[in-house]
Amino acid sequence: MSFNLLWIRINEVRRFLSVTLNIANAHTVEFYTHDVWERFIALPPAEVLSAVAAGAGELGTTFGFCPDTKRLVDVCELLRAAQDHTLPGLGVFLKRDELLQELRGMGMKLRSAVAQTGSALEPDEFMNSKKSHEVQSMSEVVACLAQHCRVKQVIDVGSGKGYLSSFLSLQHGLQVYGVDSSSTNTHGAQERNRKLRKFSRAYQQHMRGNGKVEEEEIKPVTVEEEVLNDDRVGNESVEVTAYNPSAEKQSKTDSEVEELFLTSLSVDAMEIPNPRVPPTQLSPEEKEKRKRENLERKARNRSDGSKALFSPLTSFITAETELREIITELEDAVMVGLHTCGDLASNTLRMFVAKPELVAVCSVGCCYHLLSEEFLPEKQDLLSSCGFPLSQSLRDQSWFCGRNARMSACLALERVSVGQGIQMESLFYRAVLHVILRDHYSSFKSEKRVGNVYSKTKSFVDYVRRALRRLELDEAKLSDNDIQRYHDTYRERMDEMHAFNMLKVSLAPCIEGLILLDRLCFLKEQENVSFSALVQLFDPLLSPRCYAVVGLKSYDGRPTTQ
């Protein structure tokens, strides 16, 4: 897609959102206190819900809003316009297979992953279905970009628990640097990758039918026990990592994932451990001898030039980060990010453009509500580089969305459409609580947050009392009957909130689309970027944040096309 055509599509979305963005920016907490329904909707909630269920009607020029009152008068017209201003409606993205075909069209004969590693790892052996789908789909694209650019290094920004990094290194043989701001994530990723590499070798051996093995117990060890027990050879990391109890407490998901992977392997898929006396039964002299032998083997591995294919690093990444300061062995590389939060996705693209060693990028963002905006009308402490807008073209328009609209962009239309809806009761409770705070407490705009009180409550009365205690307010002001009376009064208007939130869900893909088109526009503005595209990598029902921004720079003097 040319820059001119992209800018036409961006302006179409801007025009649509200039009329409809007020709905997306209405805060559900203030739904009753600000009388949101009456302000924006001139229809009964039943008619809105019926139209949403039935589908869109004919497109008009006002997108369903009265030009005088600015209130919605035609739901079908709004829904049709919303569909037309999503990324699929605008026709501005490639499917994953289309991107791979584009790369082949650029003269690159892409090899399969199985050919590189000998046998294919199945990511669903050690990840849940959502993460497995994401990692498998994205890793193939990243590996193809690396092949296309003839590089072996990948920088995974915001690598988190290291699933993508581990799979890229194990399955595709790439040298991956996983950079995350959390030292807990880094340590957990390092330990997980060490285990997965051990199991992947056993798994591949089993797939080739090369041996029968027995399962060995995996348990935390101290530094000394690690050295005494160490049987790692070949490309295993030579670093001795101390056991960190805090890593065990990271999350239940970590242990569950590893448990799924271990239990999925049959008994004969594990290596037979060399018969040996357990360290606890060794004499001090024997312990010292075994420790010395293992350290000598580690030294030989190090002198042979073997090195870990996945290196987790802890660093807070910004657009100004000097990558060579945190990655001393950095060569030309592909930069990737799988569901990088807020401004990190924008900074990933800025780094790609600014750093000559970065030859390709594949970035999937998320958490749009955490983006910083340069042109918000309310006062704010601006960062040196805001996350939105990213392109100079939208910056010249001083365009902004607003935090509530960006929060709406995180809603998943596909999931809501199949009945995986919004938790309406919790939103209703919070909105009615706001009425109570307005009527009885002068601090209803307190900086304190209610937090996730709903999940612990048994009734609305219980919810309000817990919330008042969280906000450090005097709950004795209200009796249980007073609280219940608020619930019963507004319960009759709950359909308004339900209908309004369904409209916000319908607008979500349009707001997300503008954010992603802005990022694509940024790449197309750059002279050193030879190819750029939005690519749908994932099934939106499994992974709602399914679009990647992909970019390539020219290399070897051979131009590619935008």
Coordinates of C-alpha atoms in Angstrom, one line a residue:
M1 CA 0.0 0.0 0.0
S2 CA 1.3 3.4 -1.0
F3 CA 1.7 6.3 1.5
N4 CA -1.0 8.3 -0.3
L5 CA -3.6 5.5 -0.2
L6 CA -2.8 4.9 3.5
W7 CA -3.3 8.6 4.3
I8 CA -6.7 8.5 2.5
R9 CA -7.7 5.6 4.7
I10 CA -6.5 7.3 7.9
N11 CA -8.5 10.4 7.1
E12 CA -11.6 8.3 6.6
V13 CA -11.2 6.8 10.0
R14 CA -10.5 10.2 11.5
R15 CA -13.7 11.6 10.0
F16 CA -15.7 8.7 11.4
L17 CA -14.2 9.0 14.9
S18 CA -14.6 12.7 15.0
V19 CA -18.3 12.1 15.1
T20 CA -18.4 8.9 17.3
L21 CA -15.5 9.3 19.7
N22 CA -17.6 10.9 22.4
I23 CA -19.3 7.5 23.0
A24 CA -15.9 5.7 23.4
N25 CA -14.6 8.4 25.7
A26 CA -17.6 8.2 28.1
H27 CA -16.5 6.6 31.3
T28 CA -18.7 3.7 32.6
V29 CA -18.1 4.7 36.2
E30 CA -19.8 8.1 35.4
F31 CA -22.6 6.5 33.4
Y32 CA -25.3 7.6 35.9
T33 CA -23.7 10.6 37.6
H34 CA -23.2 12.2 34.2
D35 CA -26.4 10.9 32.6
V36 CA -24.5 9.5 29.7
W37 CA -27.4 7.8 28.0
E38 CA -29.5 11.0 27.7
R39 CA -26.5 13.0 26.5
F40 CA -25.6 10.8 23.6
I41 CA -28.4 8.4 22.7
A42 CA -31.9 9.4 21.5
L43 CA -33.2 5.8 21.4
P44 CA -34.5 3.3 23.9
P45 CA -31.9 0.7 25.0
A46 CA -34.0 -2.2 23.6
E47 CA -33.8 -0.8 20.1
V48 CA -30.0 -0.4 20.3
L49 CA -29.5 -4.0 21.6
S50 CA -31.9 -5.3 18.9
A51 CA -29.9 -3.5 16.2
V52 CA -26.6 -4.7 17.5
A53 CA -27.9 -8.3 17.5
A54 CA -29.4 -8.0 14.0
G55 CA -26.5 -6.3 12.2
A56 CA -25.9 -3.1 10.3
G57 CA -28.2 -1.2 8.0
E58 CA -27.5 1.4 5.2
L59 CA -24.7 3.9 5.4
G60 CA -25.6 7.6 5.6
T61 CA -23.6 10.8 5.9
T62 CA -23.9 11.4 9.6
F63 CA -22.9 7.9 10.8
G64 CA -26.2 7.7 12.6
F65 CA -25.9 10.9 14.6
C66 CA -28.2 13.9 14.4
P67 CA -26.0 16.8 13.2
D68 CA -27.8 19.3 15.5
T69 CA -28.2 17.4 18.8
K70 CA -25.1 15.2 18.3
R71 CA -27.2 12.3 19.7
L72 CA -27.4 8.8 18.1
V73 CA -30.7 8.4 16.1
D74 CA -29.9 5.5 13.8
V75 CA -28.0 2.5 15.3
C76 CA -27.9 0.5 12.0
E77 CA -26.2 3.4 10.2
L78 CA -23.6 3.6 13.0
L79 CA -22.9 -0.1 12.9
R80 CA -22.5 -0.2 9.2
A81 CA -20.1 2.8 9.3
A82 CA -18.1 1.1 12.2
Q83 CA -17.7 -2.0 10.1
D84 CA -16.5 0.0 7.1
H85 CA -13.9 1.8 9.2
T86 CA -12.2 -1.3 10.8
L87 CA -9.0 -2.6 9.3
P88 CA -10.8 -5.5 7.5
G89 CA -13.4 -3.0 6.2
L90 CA -10.7 -0.6 4.9
G91 CA -8.7 -3.5 3.3
V92 CA -5.3 -2.2 4.7
F93 CA -3.7 -5.4 6.0
L94 CA -2.1 -8.6 4.8
K95 CA -2.8 -12.1 6.0
R96 CA 0.2 -13.9 7.5
D97 CA 0.4 -16.2 4.4
E98 CA 0.3 -13.2 2.1
L99 CA 3.3 -11.7 3.9
L100 CA 5.2 -14.9 3.6
Q101 CA 4.4 -14.9 -0.2
E102 CA 5.6 -11.3 -0.4
L103 CA 8.9 -12.3 1.1
R104 CA 9.2 -15.1 -1.4
G105 CA 8.4 -12.6 -4.2
M106 CA 11.4 -10.6 -3.0
G107 CA 13.6 -13.4 -4.1
M108 CA 14.0 -15.3 -0.9
K109 CA 13.6 -19.1 -0.9
L110 CA 12.3 -19.7 2.7
R111 CA 13.4 -22.9 4.4
S112 CA 11.1 -24.7 6.8
A113 CA 11.8 -24.7 10.5
V114 CA 11.9 -28.5 10.5
A115 CA 14.7 -28.6 8.0
Q116 CA 16.8 -26.4 10.4
T117 CA 16.3 -28.2 13.6
G118 CA 15.7 -31.8 12.5
S119 CA 12.2 -32.2 14.0
A120 CA 9.4 -29.8 14.8
L121 CA 8.6 -28.8 18.4
E122 CA 4.9 -28.5 19.1
P123 CA 4.4 -25.4 21.3
D124 CA 1.1 -26.6 22.7
E125 CA 3.2 -29.2 24.5
F126 CA 4.3 -26.6 27.0
M127 CA 2.0 -23.5 26.5
N128 CA -1.7 -22.9 26.8
S129 CA -3.6 -22.8 23.5
K130 CA -3.6 -19.0 23.2
K131 CA 0.1 -18.6 23.8
S132 CA 0.9 -21.6 21.6
H133 CA -1.1 -20.1 18.7
E134 CA 0.7 -16.7 19.1
V135 CA 4.2 -18.1 19.4
Q136 CA 3.9 -20.6 16.6
S137 CA 2.4 -18.0 14.2
M138 CA 4.8 -15.2 15.0
S139 CA 7.9 -17.3 15.2
E140 CA 7.5 -18.5 11.7
V141 CA 7.2 -14.9 10.4
V142 CA 10.2 -13.8 12.5
A143 CA 12.3 -16.7 11.3
C144 CA 11.4 -15.8 7.7
L145 CA 12.4 -12.2 8.2
A146 CA 15.7 -13.3 9.7
Q147 CA 16.3 -15.5 6.7
H148 CA 15.3 -12.8 4.3
C149 CA 17.7 -10.4 5.8
R150 CA 20.4 -13.0 6.3
V151 CA 20.8 -12.4 10.0
K152 CA 20.9 -14.8 13.0
Q153 CA 20.2 -12.5 15.9
V154 CA 16.8 -11.5 17.3
I155 CA 16.0 -8.9 20.0
D156 CA 12.7 -9.7 21.8
V157 CA 11.6 -6.5 23.5
G158 CA 9.4 -7.0 26.5
S159 CA 10.1 -10.7 26.4
G160 CA 8.3 -11.4 29.6
K161 CA 8.4 -15.1 30.5
G162 CA 10.4 -15.9 27.4
Y163 CA 8.0 -18.2 25.5
L164 CA 8.6 -16.6 22.1
S165 CA 12.3 -16.2 22.7
S166 CA 12.7 -19.8 23.7
F167 CA 10.8 -21.1 20.7
L168 CA 12.7 -19.0 18.3
S169 CA 16.0 -20.3 19.7
L170 CA 15.0 -23.9 20.1
Q171 CA 13.0 -24.3 16.9
H172 CA 14.6 -21.9 14.5
G173 CA 18.2 -21.8 15.8
L174 CA 18.3 -18.1 16.2
Q175 CA 20.4 -16.2 18.7
V176 CA 17.7 -14.4 20.8
Y177 CA 18.3 -11.6 23.3
G178 CA 15.1 -11.3 25.4
V179 CA 15.0 -7.9 27.1
D180 CA 12.5 -7.3 29.9
S181 CA 12.3 -4.6 32.6
S182 CA 11.4 -7.2 35.3
S183 CA 14.3 -9.1 36.8
T184 CA 11.8 -11.6 38.0
N185 CA 10.6 -12.3 34.5
T186 CA 14.2 -12.5 33.3
H187 CA 15.2 -15.0 35.9
G188 CA 12.1 -17.1 35.3
A189 CA 12.6 -17.1 31.6
Q190 CA 16.2 -18.2 32.0
E191 CA 15.3 -21.1 34.2
R192 CA 12.4 -22.1 32.0
N193 CA 14.5 -22.0 28.9
R194 CA 17.2 -24.1 30.5
K195 CA 14.7 -26.8 31.2
L196 CA 12.9 -26.6 27.9
R197 CA 16.2 -26.9 26.0
K198 CA 17.0 -30.1 28.0
F199 CA 13.5 -31.4 27.2
S200 CA 13.5 -30.3 23.6
R201 CA 16.6 -32.4 22.9
A202 CA 15.0 -35.4 24.5
Y203 CA 11.8 -34.7 22.7
Q204 CA 13.5 -34.5 19.3
Q205 CA 15.5 -37.6 20.1
H206 CA 12.2 -39.3 20.9
M207 CA 10.6 -38.1 17.7
R208 CA 13.6 -39.6 15.7
G209 CA 13.1 -42.8 17.6
N210 CA 16.7 -42.8 18.9
G211 CA 16.3 -44.1 22.4
K212 CA 14.2 -45.0 25.4
V213 CA 14.5 -43.0 28.5
E214 CA 13.2 -42.5 32.0
E215 CA 11.8 -39.4 33.5
E216 CA 13.9 -37.6 36.0
E217 CA 12.7 -35.4 38.8
I218 CA 13.0 -31.6 38.3
K219 CA 13.5 -29.7 41.6
P220 CA 15.1 -26.5 42.7
V221 CA 18.8 -26.7 43.6
T222 CA 21.5 -24.6 45.2
V223 CA 24.5 -23.3 43.3
E224 CA 26.7 -26.1 44.8
E225 CA 24.1 -28.8 43.9
E226 CA 23.8 -27.4 40.4
V227 CA 27.5 -27.9 39.9
L228 CA 27.5 -31.3 41.4
N229 CA 24.6 -32.5 39.5
D230 CA 25.3 -30.8 36.2
D231 CA 25.1 -33.1 33.1
R232 CA 24.6 -30.3 30.6
V233 CA 26.6 -30.6 27.4
G234 CA 26.8 -29.2 23.9
N235 CA 25.0 -25.9 23.5
E236 CA 23.7 -25.7 27.0
S237 CA 24.4 -22.5 28.9
V238 CA 27.6 -22.6 31.0
E239 CA 26.2 -20.1 33.5
V240 CA 25.5 -21.4 37.0
T241 CA 22.3 -19.8 38.2
A242 CA 21.4 -19.8 41.9
Y243 CA 18.0 -20.9 42.9
N244 CA 15.8 -18.0 43.7
P245 CA 12.7 -18.8 45.8
S246 CA 10.9 -15.7 44.6
A247 CA 10.9 -17.1 41.0
E248 CA 8.9 -20.1 42.3
K249 CA 6.2 -17.6 43.4
Q250 CA 6.0 -15.7 40.1
S251 CA 2.7 -17.2 39.1
K252 CA 0.8 -20.4 39.2
T253 CA 0.8 -20.3 35.4
D254 CA 4.6 -20.9 35.2
S255 CA 4.5 -24.1 37.1
E256 CA 1.3 -25.3 35.2
V257 CA 3.0 -24.7 31.9
E258 CA 6.1 -26.7 32.8
E259 CA 3.9 -29.4 34.3
L260 CA 1.9 -29.7 31.0
F261 CA 5.1 -29.9 29.0
L262 CA 6.6 -32.6 31.3
T263 CA 3.5 -34.7 31.6
S264 CA 3.0 -34.5 27.8
L265 CA 6.2 -36.4 27.2
S266 CA 6.0 -40.2 27.4
V267 CA 8.3 -42.1 29.7
D268 CA 10.6 -43.1 26.9
A269 CA 11.1 -39.5 25.8
M270 CA 13.5 -38.6 28.5
E271 CA 17.3 -39.2 28.6
I272 CA 18.6 -42.0 30.8
P273 CA 20.6 -40.4 33.5
N274 CA 24.1 -41.7 34.0
P275 CA 24.1 -44.0 37.0
R276 CA 25.7 -42.1 39.8
V277 CA 25.7 -41.7 43.6
P278 CA 23.4 -38.8 44.7
P279 CA 25.5 -35.7 46.0
T280 CA 24.1 -36.1 49.5
Q281 CA 25.8 -39.6 49.7
L282 CA 29.2 -38.4 48.5
S283 CA 32.1 -37.8 50.9
P284 CA 33.6 -34.3 51.0
E285 CA 36.5 -35.5 48.8
E286 CA 34.1 -37.0 46.2
K287 CA 32.0 -33.9 46.2
E288 CA 35.0 -31.8 45.5
K289 CA 36.2 -34.1 42.7
R290 CA 32.7 -34.1 41.0
K291 CA 32.5 -30.3 41.3
R292 CA 36.0 -29.9 39.8
E293 CA 35.1 -32.3 36.9
N294 CA 31.9 -30.4 36.1
L295 CA 33.6 -27.0 36.2
E296 CA 36.3 -28.4 33.8
R297 CA 33.7 -29.6 31.4
K298 CA 32.0 -26.1 31.5
A299 CA 35.4 -24.5 30.8
R300 CA 35.9 -26.8 27.8
N301 CA 32.4 -25.9 26.5
R302 CA 33.2 -22.3 26.9
S303 CA 36.5 -22.6 25.0
D304 CA 34.8 -24.5 22.2
G305 CA 32.8 -21.3 21.5
S306 CA 29.4 -22.8 22.4
K307 CA 27.0 -20.2 23.7
A308 CA 23.4 -20.0 24.8
L309 CA 20.9 -19.3 21.9
F310 CA 18.6 -17.5 24.3
S311 CA 20.0 -14.8 26.6
P312 CA 17.5 -13.1 28.9
L313 CA 18.5 -9.6 29.9
T314 CA 17.0 -7.1 32.4
S315 CA 16.8 -3.5 31.1
F316 CA 14.2 -0.8 30.8
I317 CA 13.9 0.0 27.0
T318 CA 13.1 3.4 25.6
A319 CA 13.6 5.0 22.2
E320 CA 16.9 6.4 23.3
T321 CA 18.3 3.1 24.6
E322 CA 21.8 2.2 23.2
L323 CA 21.4 -1.5 22.4
R324 CA 25.1 -2.1 22.2
E325 CA 25.5 -1.1 25.8
I326 CA 23.3 -3.9 27.0
I327 CA 24.1 -6.4 24.2
T328 CA 27.9 -6.4 23.7
E329 CA 27.8 -9.1 21.0
L330 CA 25.1 -7.4 18.9
E331 CA 25.2 -7.8 15.2
D332 CA 22.6 -7.0 12.6
A333 CA 19.3 -8.3 14.0
V334 CA 15.5 -8.4 13.8
M335 CA 13.6 -6.6 16.5
V336 CA 10.4 -8.2 17.7
G337 CA 7.8 -7.6 20.4
L338 CA 4.8 -9.9 21.2
H339 CA 2.1 -7.8 23.0
T340 CA 4.4 -5.0 24.1
C341 CA 2.5 -2.7 26.4
G342 CA 1.7 0.9 25.8
D343 CA 4.6 3.1 24.6
L344 CA 7.0 0.2 24.3
A345 CA 5.4 -0.8 21.0
S346 CA 5.9 2.8 19.6
N347 CA 9.4 2.9 21.0
T348 CA 10.2 -0.5 19.3
L349 CA 9.4 1.1 15.9
R350 CA 11.4 4.2 16.8
M351 CA 14.4 2.1 17.6
F352 CA 14.0 0.1 14.4
V353 CA 14.2 3.3 12.4
A354 CA 17.0 4.9 14.3
K355 CA 19.4 1.9 14.8
P356 CA 21.3 0.8 11.7
E357 CA 21.9 -2.7 13.2
L358 CA 18.1 -3.4 13.2
V359 CA 17.2 -4.6 9.7
A360 CA 13.6 -5.8 10.3
V361 CA 10.9 -5.4 12.8
C362 CA 7.7 -7.3 13.8
S363 CA 5.8 -5.7 16.6
V364 CA 2.4 -6.7 18.1
G365 CA 1.3 -4.1 20.6
C366 CA -1.4 -4.2 23.4
C367 CA -2.6 -2.1 26.4
Y368 CA -3.5 0.9 24.4
H369 CA -4.8 2.6 27.5
L370 CA -1.2 2.9 28.7
L371 CA -0.1 4.9 25.7
S372 CA 0.9 8.4 26.4
E373 CA -0.7 11.0 24.1
E374 CA 1.0 14.2 23.0
F375 CA -2.0 16.4 22.3
L376 CA -4.5 15.6 25.1
P377 CA -6.3 18.8 26.0
E378 CA -6.0 18.2 29.8
K379 CA -2.8 19.1 31.5
Q380 CA -0.2 16.3 31.6
D381 CA 3.5 15.7 32.1
L382 CA 4.7 15.0 28.6
L383 CA 7.4 12.5 27.9
S384 CA 10.2 13.2 25.5
S385 CA 8.6 10.7 23.0
C386 CA 4.9 10.0 23.4
G387 CA 3.3 6.8 22.2
F388 CA 0.6 8.4 20.1
P389 CA 0.5 9.8 17.5
L390 CA 3.7 8.3 16.2
S391 CA 3.6 9.5 12.6
Q392 CA 4.5 13.1 11.7
S393 CA 1.4 13.2 9.5
L394 CA -1.0 12.7 12.5
R395 CA 1.1 14.9 14.7
D396 CA 0.7 17.7 12.2
Q397 CA -3.1 17.3 12.8
S398 CA -2.6 17.4 16.6
W399 CA -4.9 14.3 16.8
F400 CA -5.8 12.7 20.1
C401 CA -8.1 9.9 21.2
G402 CA -8.4 10.2 24.9
R403 CA -7.7 7.6 27.6
N404 CA -11.2 6.2 27.8
A405 CA -11.3 5.8 24.0
R406 CA -8.0 4.0 24.2
M407 CA -9.4 1.8 26.9
S408 CA -12.3 1.0 24.7
A409 CA -9.9 0.0 21.9
C410 CA -8.8 -2.9 24.2
L411 CA -12.3 -4.4 24.0
A412 CA -12.6 -7.6 22.0
L413 CA -15.5 -7.4 19.5
E414 CA -15.0 -10.9 18.2
R415 CA -15.2 -12.4 21.7
V416 CA -18.3 -10.4 22.6
S417 CA -19.9 -11.5 19.3
V418 CA -19.7 -15.1 20.4
G419 CA -21.1 -14.5 23.9
Q420 CA -17.8 -14.0 25.8
G421 CA -19.3 -10.7 26.9
I422 CA -18.4 -7.9 29.3
Q423 CA -18.9 -8.3 33.0
M424 CA -21.9 -6.0 33.1
E425 CA -22.8 -6.6 36.8
S426 CA -19.4 -5.4 38.0
L427 CA -19.6 -2.3 35.8
F428 CA -23.1 -1.7 37.1
Y429 CA -22.0 -2.0 40.7
R430 CA -19.2 0.5 40.2
A431 CA -21.4 3.1 38.4
V432 CA -24.0 2.9 41.2
L433 CA -21.3 3.2 43.8
H434 CA -20.2 6.4 42.1
V435 CA -23.8 7.8 42.6
I436 CA -23.6 6.9 46.3
L437 CA -20.2 8.6 46.6
R438 CA -21.6 11.7 44.9
D439 CA -24.7 11.8 47.1
H440 CA -23.1 11.1 50.5
Y441 CA -19.3 11.7 50.4
S442 CA -17.5 14.8 49.4
S443 CA -14.5 12.7 48.3
F444 CA -16.1 10.8 45.5
K445 CA -13.3 12.0 43.2
S446 CA -10.6 10.6 45.6
E447 CA -7.3 9.6 44.2
K448 CA -7.8 6.2 46.0
R449 CA -8.9 3.3 43.8
V450 CA -11.7 0.9 44.5
G451 CA -9.7 -1.9 42.8
N452 CA -11.0 -5.5 42.2
V453 CA -13.6 -5.6 45.0
Y454 CA -16.3 -7.2 43.0
S455 CA -14.7 -10.6 42.7
K456 CA -14.8 -11.0 46.5
T457 CA -18.3 -9.8 47.2
K458 CA -21.6 -11.7 47.8
S459 CA -24.0 -8.9 47.1
F460 CA -24.3 -5.2 46.2
V461 CA -24.4 -4.2 49.8
D462 CA -21.3 -6.2 50.5
Y463 CA -19.6 -4.6 47.5
V464 CA -20.4 -1.1 48.7
R465 CA -19.2 -1.7 52.2
R466 CA -15.9 -3.2 51.0
A467 CA -15.4 -0.3 48.6
L468 CA -16.1 2.3 51.3
R469 CA -13.5 0.6 53.6
R470 CA -11.0 0.5 50.7
L471 CA -11.6 4.2 50.2
E472 CA -11.3 4.8 54.0
L473 CA -14.8 6.4 54.1
D474 CA -17.3 6.1 57.0
E475 CA -19.6 3.2 56.1
A476 CA -21.8 3.9 59.1
K477 CA -23.4 6.8 57.2
L478 CA -25.5 4.3 55.3
S479 CA -27.7 1.4 56.4
D480 CA -28.0 -1.8 54.4
N481 CA -31.5 -0.7 53.3
D482 CA -30.1 2.7 52.0
I483 CA -27.5 0.9 49.9
Q484 CA -30.0 -1.7 48.6
R485 CA -32.4 1.1 47.6
Y486 CA -29.8 2.6 45.3
H487 CA -29.3 -0.8 43.6
D488 CA -33.0 -1.3 43.1
T489 CA -33.5 2.2 41.7
Y490 CA -30.8 1.9 39.1
R491 CA -31.4 -1.7 38.3
E492 CA -34.2 -0.6 36.0
R493 CA -31.7 1.3 34.0
M494 CA -29.1 -1.4 33.6
D495 CA -30.2 -2.1 30.0
E496 CA -29.0 1.5 29.2
M497 CA -25.5 0.6 30.4
H498 CA -25.6 -2.7 28.5
A499 CA -26.6 -1.1 25.3
F500 CA -24.1 1.7 25.6
N501 CA -21.2 -0.7 26.2
M502 CA -22.2 -2.7 23.2
L503 CA -21.8 0.5 21.1
K504 CA -18.4 1.0 22.7
V505 CA -17.4 -2.5 21.7
S506 CA -18.6 -1.9 18.1
L507 CA -16.3 1.2 18.0
A508 CA -13.3 -0.6 19.5
P509 CA -11.8 -2.0 16.2
C510 CA -12.0 1.5 14.6
I511 CA -9.9 3.1 17.4
E512 CA -7.4 0.3 17.4
G513 CA -7.3 0.6 13.7
L514 CA -6.3 4.3 13.8
I515 CA -3.6 3.6 16.4
L516 CA -2.1 0.8 14.1
L517 CA -2.5 2.9 10.9
D518 CA -0.6 5.7 12.6
R519 CA 2.3 3.2 13.3
L520 CA 2.3 2.0 9.8
C521 CA 2.2 5.6 8.5
F522 CA 5.3 6.3 10.7
L523 CA 7.3 3.5 8.9
K524 CA 6.1 4.7 5.5
E525 CA 7.4 8.2 6.3
Q526 CA 11.0 6.8 6.7
E527 CA 13.4 6.9 3.9
N528 CA 15.4 3.9 5.2
V529 CA 12.3 1.6 5.4
S530 CA 11.8 -0.2 2.1
F531 CA 8.8 -2.4 3.0
S532 CA 6.1 -2.0 5.7
A533 CA 2.7 -3.5 6.3
L534 CA 0.1 -4.4 8.8
V535 CA -0.2 -8.2 9.1
Q536 CA -2.9 -10.2 10.8
L537 CA -0.8 -12.9 12.6
F538 CA -3.4 -14.4 14.9
D539 CA -7.0 -15.6 15.1
P540 CA -8.8 -12.6 16.7
L541 CA -11.0 -14.9 18.7
L542 CA -8.0 -16.6 20.3
S543 CA -5.8 -13.5 20.5
P544 CA -7.8 -10.2 20.0
R545 CA -4.6 -8.1 19.6
C546 CA -3.8 -9.9 16.4
Y547 CA -2.1 -7.3 14.1
A548 CA 1.6 -6.9 13.7
V549 CA 3.5 -3.9 12.3
V550 CA 6.2 -5.4 10.0
G551 CA 9.0 -3.4 8.5
L552 CA 12.2 -4.1 6.4
K553 CA 15.2 -2.0 5.6
S554 CA 17.1 -2.2 2.3
Y555 CA 20.1 -4.4 2.4
D556 CA 22.9 -5.5 0.0
G557 CA 21.9 -2.6 -2.2
R558 CA 18.8 -4.5 -3.4
P559 CA 15.6 -2.3 -3.1
T560 CA 12.3 -3.7 -2.1
T561 CA 8.9 -2.0 -2.5
Q562 CA 6.7 -0.2 0.0

